Amino acid sequence: MDTWLIVLIVVAALVVLALAALAFSKRARVARVRREAQHREQARENLQEAEERSARADREQALALEQAARAREELADVQQRAARAEQEARRRAARAEEDRAAAEHLRAEAQRLAPDVADGRYDDHPDGGATRR
């Protein structure tokens, strides 16, 4: 074979290899650009979902704080009502004890004044007199 024919075949093979390398490089670049675009789209979706979840978390946090505040208010109201009820119960118990002491004093006074009446052995007659039982 002639030298020029060998050189021509080698040059043609190099051109084919260069074109194949160029095509492969372009294809790889297109795939990389497509992959980067997909990553950017996924990143945008992730950011949007993150914002939605953050907003939802903020709303839930606010609701939880409101609920806790209402619970504290209700607890304070209940404790206040319980304290008032206990105070009223103590006042009633004190009045009852005063009444009991007064009753005991009156019984003692009745016993001192008329022991037979205090014992229940004395009855008044309808005509004004008294008899023993």
Coordinates of C-alpha atoms in Angstrom, one line a residue, residues 3-131:
T3 CA 2.1 5.7 2.2
W4 CA -0.4 8.4 1.4
L5 CA -3.2 5.8 1.6
I6 CA -2.0 4.7 5.1
V7 CA -1.8 8.3 6.2
L8 CA -5.2 8.9 4.8
I9 CA -6.7 5.9 6.7
V10 CA -4.9 7.0 10.0
V11 CA -6.2 10.6 9.5
A12 CA -9.7 9.3 8.8
A13 CA -9.6 7.1 11.9
L14 CA -8.4 10.0 14.0
V15 CA -11.2 12.2 12.6
V16 CA -13.7 9.5 13.4
L17 CA -12.3 9.1 16.9
A18 CA -12.3 12.9 17.4
L19 CA -15.9 13.1 16.2
A20 CA -16.9 10.2 18.5
A21 CA -15.1 11.9 21.4
L22 CA -16.8 15.2 20.6
A23 CA -20.2 13.5 20.4
F24 CA -19.6 11.6 23.6
S25 CA -18.5 14.8 25.4
K26 CA -21.6 16.7 24.1
R27 CA -23.8 13.8 25.2
A28 CA -22.2 13.8 28.7
R29 CA -22.5 17.6 28.9
V30 CA -26.3 17.4 28.0
A31 CA -26.8 14.6 30.5
R32 CA -25.0 16.7 33.2
V33 CA -27.0 19.8 32.4
R34 CA -30.2 17.7 32.5
R35 CA -29.1 16.1 35.8
E36 CA -28.3 19.6 37.2
A37 CA -31.7 20.8 36.1
Q38 CA -33.4 17.9 37.8
H39 CA -31.4 18.6 41.0
R40 CA -32.4 22.3 40.9
E41 CA -36.0 21.3 40.4
Q42 CA -35.8 18.8 43.3
A43 CA -34.1 21.5 45.4
R44 CA -36.9 23.9 44.6
E45 CA -39.5 21.3 45.6
N46 CA -37.6 20.6 48.8
L47 CA -37.4 24.3 49.7
Q48 CA -41.2 24.7 49.0
E49 CA -42.0 21.7 51.1
A50 CA -39.7 23.0 53.9
E51 CA -41.4 26.4 53.8
E52 CA -44.9 24.7 54.0
R53 CA -43.8 22.5 56.9
S54 CA -42.2 25.4 58.7
A55 CA -45.4 27.5 58.3
R56 CA -47.5 24.5 59.5
A57 CA -45.1 24.0 62.5
D58 CA -45.4 27.7 63.3
R59 CA -49.2 27.5 63.3
E60 CA -49.2 24.4 65.4
Q61 CA -46.7 26.0 67.8
A62 CA -49.0 29.0 68.1
L63 CA -52.0 26.8 68.7
A64 CA -50.2 24.8 71.3
L65 CA -49.1 28.0 73.1
E66 CA -52.7 29.3 73.1
Q67 CA -54.0 25.9 74.4
A68 CA -51.4 25.9 77.2
A69 CA -52.3 29.5 78.1
R70 CA -56.1 28.6 78.2
A71 CA -55.2 25.5 80.3
R72 CA -53.3 27.7 82.8
E73 CA -56.1 30.2 83.0
E74 CA -58.7 27.4 83.6
L75 CA -56.4 25.9 86.2
A76 CA -56.1 29.3 87.9
D77 CA -59.9 29.7 87.8
V78 CA -60.4 26.2 89.3
Q79 CA -57.9 26.8 92.0
Q80 CA -59.5 30.2 92.8
R81 CA -63.0 28.6 93.0
A82 CA -61.6 25.8 95.2
A83 CA -59.9 28.3 97.5
R84 CA -63.2 30.2 97.8
A85 CA -65.1 27.0 98.5
E86 CA -62.5 25.9 101.1
Q87 CA -62.8 29.3 102.7
E88 CA -66.6 29.1 102.8
A89 CA -66.4 25.6 104.2
R90 CA -64.0 26.9 107.0
R91 CA -66.4 29.8 107.8
R92 CA -69.3 27.3 108.0
A93 CA -67.4 25.0 110.2
A94 CA -66.4 27.9 112.4
R95 CA -70.1 29.0 112.6
A96 CA -71.1 25.4 113.3
E97 CA -68.5 25.2 116.1
E98 CA -69.7 28.6 117.5
D99 CA -73.4 27.3 117.4
R100 CA -72.3 24.1 119.1
A101 CA -70.4 26.0 121.8
A102 CA -73.4 28.3 122.3
A103 CA -75.7 25.3 122.5
E104 CA -73.5 23.6 125.0
H105 CA -73.3 26.8 127.0
L106 CA -77.2 27.1 126.9
R107 CA -77.5 23.4 128.0
A108 CA -75.1 24.1 130.9
E109 CA -77.0 27.2 131.9
A110 CA -80.3 25.3 131.7
Q111 CA -78.8 22.5 133.9
R112 CA -77.6 25.1 136.4
L113 CA -81.0 26.9 136.4
A114 CA -83.3 23.8 136.5
P115 CA -81.6 20.4 136.5
D116 CA -84.9 18.5 136.2
V117 CA -85.9 20.5 133.1
A118 CA -82.5 20.0 131.6
D119 CA -82.7 16.2 132.1
G120 CA -86.1 16.1 130.4
R121 CA -88.0 15.0 133.5
Y122 CA -90.1 18.1 133.9
D123 CA -93.2 18.9 131.8
D124 CA -95.4 22.0 131.8
H125 CA -99.1 21.4 132.2
P126 CA -101.4 23.2 129.9
D127 CA -103.1 24.9 132.9
G128 CA -99.9 26.5 133.9
G129 CA -98.7 24.1 136.5
A130 CA -96.0 21.6 136.3
T131 CA -95.9 17.9 137.0

